[in-house]
CSV table of C-alpha atoms in Angstrom, one decimal:
chain,number,residue,atom,x,y,z
A,1,MET,CA,64.5,102.9,92.5
A,2,ARG,CA,64.0,99.4,91.2
A,3,SER,CA,67.3,99.5,89.3
A,4,GLN,CA,69.1,100.5,92.6
A,5,ALA,CA,67.6,97.4,94.3
A,6,VAL,CA,68.8,95.2,91.4
A,7,ILE,CA,72.3,96.7,91.5
A,8,ALA,CA,72.4,96.2,95.3
A,9,LEU,CA,71.4,92.5,94.9
A,10,ILE,CA,74.1,92.0,92.2
A,11,VAL,CA,76.8,93.7,94.3
A,12,GLY,CA,75.8,91.6,97.3
A,13,ALA,CA,75.9,88.4,95.3
A,14,LEU,CA,79.4,89.3,94.0
A,15,VAL,CA,80.7,90.2,97.5
A,16,SER,CA,79.3,87.1,99.1
A,17,GLY,CA,80.5,85.0,96.1
A,18,GLY,CA,84.0,86.4,96.5
A,19,ALA,CA,84.0,85.5,100.2
A,20,ARG,CA,82.6,82.1,99.5
A,21,ALA,CA,85.3,81.5,96.9
A,22,ALA,CA,88.0,82.5,99.4
A,23,GLU,CA,86.4,80.1,101.9
A,24,ASP,CA,86.4,77.3,99.4
A,25,ASP,CA,90.1,78.0,98.5
A,26,GLU,CA,90.9,78.1,102.2
A,27,ALA,CA,89.1,74.8,102.9
A,28,GLY,CA,90.9,73.2,99.9
A,29,ASP,CA,94.3,74.5,101.3
A,30,ALA,CA,93.5,73.1,104.7
A,31,ALA,CA,92.6,69.7,103.3
A,32,MET,CA,96.0,69.6,101.5
A,33,GLY,CA,97.8,70.7,104.6
A,34,ALA,CA,98.7,74.2,103.1
A,35,GLU,CA,98.3,77.5,105.0
A,36,PRO,CA,95.5,79.8,103.8
A,37,LYS,CA,96.5,82.2,101.1
A,38,LEU,CA,97.4,85.8,101.7
A,39,VAL,CA,94.7,88.3,100.8
A,40,TYR,CA,95.0,92.1,100.5
A,41,VAL,CA,92.1,94.2,101.6
A,42,GLU,CA,92.0,97.8,100.5
A,43,LEU,CA,90.4,100.2,102.9
A,44,LYS,CA,88.4,102.6,100.8
A,45,PRO,CA,87.9,105.5,100.4
A,46,THR,CA,91.3,107.2,100.5
A,47,PHE,CA,92.2,108.6,103.9
A,48,VAL,CA,92.5,112.4,104.0
A,49,THR,CA,93.1,114.1,107.3
A,50,ASN,CA,94.7,117.2,108.7
A,51,PHE,CA,97.5,116.7,111.2
A,52,GLY,CA,100.0,118.5,113.3
A,53,PRO,CA,99.9,120.8,116.3
A,54,ALA,CA,96.6,122.6,116.9
A,55,ASP,CA,98.3,125.8,117.7
A,56,THR,CA,99.8,126.1,114.2
A,57,PRO,CA,98.0,128.7,112.1
A,58,ARG,CA,98.5,126.7,108.9
A,59,LEU,CA,96.9,123.3,108.5
A,60,MET,CA,98.9,120.3,107.1
A,61,TYR,CA,97.2,117.5,105.3
A,62,LEU,CA,97.9,113.9,104.7
A,63,LYS,CA,96.4,111.6,102.0
A,64,ALA,CA,97.0,107.9,102.2
A,65,ASP,CA,95.7,104.8,100.5
A,66,VAL,CA,95.9,101.7,102.8
A,67,ALA,CA,95.9,98.0,102.1
A,68,LEU,CA,95.8,95.3,104.8
A,69,ARG,CA,97.4,91.9,104.4
A,70,VAL,CA,95.4,89.2,106.0
A,71,ARG,CA,95.4,85.4,105.7
A,72,GLY,CA,92.5,83.5,104.1
A,73,ALA,CA,88.7,83.9,104.2
A,74,VAL,CA,88.6,84.4,108.0
A,75,GLY,CA,90.9,87.4,107.9
A,76,PHE,CA,89.2,88.8,104.8
A,77,SER,CA,85.7,88.5,106.3
A,78,ALA,CA,86.7,89.9,109.7
A,79,THR,CA,88.5,92.8,108.1
A,80,GLU,CA,85.5,93.6,105.9
A,81,ALA,CA,83.1,93.3,108.9
A,82,HIS,CA,85.2,95.6,111.1
A,83,ALA,CA,86.3,98.1,108.4
A,84,PRO,CA,84.6,101.1,110.0
A,85,ALA,CA,86.4,100.5,113.3
A,86,LEU,CA,89.7,99.9,111.5
A,87,ARG,CA,89.2,103.1,109.5
A,88,ASN,CA,88.4,105.1,112.7
A,89,GLU,CA,91.5,103.8,114.4
A,90,LEU,CA,93.6,104.9,111.4
A,91,VAL,CA,92.0,108.3,111.2
A,92,LEU,CA,92.7,108.9,114.9
A,93,LEU,CA,96.3,107.8,114.5
A,94,LEU,CA,97.0,109.7,111.4
A,95,SER,CA,95.5,113.0,112.7
A,96,GLN,CA,97.8,112.9,115.7
A,97,LEU,CA,101.0,112.7,113.7
A,98,ASP,CA,103.6,115.4,113.7
A,99,GLU,CA,105.5,116.7,110.7
A,100,GLY,CA,108.7,114.8,111.5
A,101,SER,CA,106.9,111.5,111.5
A,102,VAL,CA,105.6,111.8,108.0
A,103,THR,CA,108.5,113.4,106.2
A,104,THR,CA,111.2,110.8,106.8
A,105,THR,CA,111.5,107.2,105.8
A,106,GLU,CA,112.1,106.1,109.4
A,107,GLY,CA,109.1,108.2,110.6
A,108,ARG,CA,106.8,106.6,108.1
A,109,GLU,CA,108.0,103.1,109.0
A,110,ASP,CA,107.3,103.9,112.7
A,111,VAL,CA,103.8,105.1,111.7
A,112,ARG,CA,103.2,101.9,109.8
A,113,LEU,CA,104.3,99.7,112.7
A,114,GLU,CA,102.2,101.8,115.1
A,115,ALA,CA,99.2,101.5,112.8
A,116,LEU,CA,99.6,97.7,112.6
A,117,ASP,CA,99.6,97.5,116.4
A,118,ALA,CA,96.5,99.7,116.6
A,119,LEU,CA,94.6,97.7,114.0
A,120,ASN,CA,95.5,94.4,115.7
A,121,ARG,CA,94.2,95.8,119.0
A,122,VAL,CA,90.9,96.4,117.3
A,123,MET,CA,90.8,92.9,115.8
A,124,GLU,CA,91.8,91.4,119.2
A,125,ARG,CA,88.9,93.2,120.8
A,126,GLU,CA,86.4,92.4,118.1
A,127,GLU,CA,87.5,88.9,117.0
A,128,GLY,CA,89.6,87.6,119.8
A,129,GLU,CA,92.7,87.3,117.7
A,130,GLN,CA,95.1,89.5,115.7
A,131,LEU,CA,94.3,89.0,112.1
A,132,VAL,CA,96.1,91.8,110.3
A,133,GLU,CA,99.5,90.5,109.2
A,134,ASP,CA,100.8,93.8,107.7
A,135,ILE,CA,99.6,97.2,106.6
A,136,LEU,CA,100.8,98.8,103.4
A,137,PHE,CA,100.6,102.5,102.5
A,138,THR,CA,100.1,102.3,98.7
A,139,ASN,CA,100.0,106.1,98.5
A,140,PHE,CA,101.2,108.6,101.1
A,141,ILE,CA,101.1,112.3,100.3
A,142,VAL,CA,101.8,115.2,102.7
A,143,GLN,CA,100.9,118.8,102.1
A,144,ARG,CA,102.6,121.3,104.4
């Protein structure tokens, strides 16, 4: 039990240290007149959901790894803080897809844009501004 507490303290220090380093970098960039750096935040664990019409006797599954592109420490911190709400929004969106929207390149691009809009609505509601600049599907597998 004691080792778990020590591990939790170490992980907490690493996470807060990473956010503090990003804030320091952002402050340095602002002082030099540069824009904050882009940061990629992976939403873990992997998304796995069934999708398609409910009246179909055979279930279809989708597995996706997602990374969000945000700007600087503010975007990073807000994305980390609201990760459960962002994940929920993506699960709801992905589970409502139909087969045509996940099997074509155009369909996947439409899903990506719709997901970006949905995530920014969450951020607008929670933070008062749209902080997600882009969403990237780093893995996208469909089983029919």
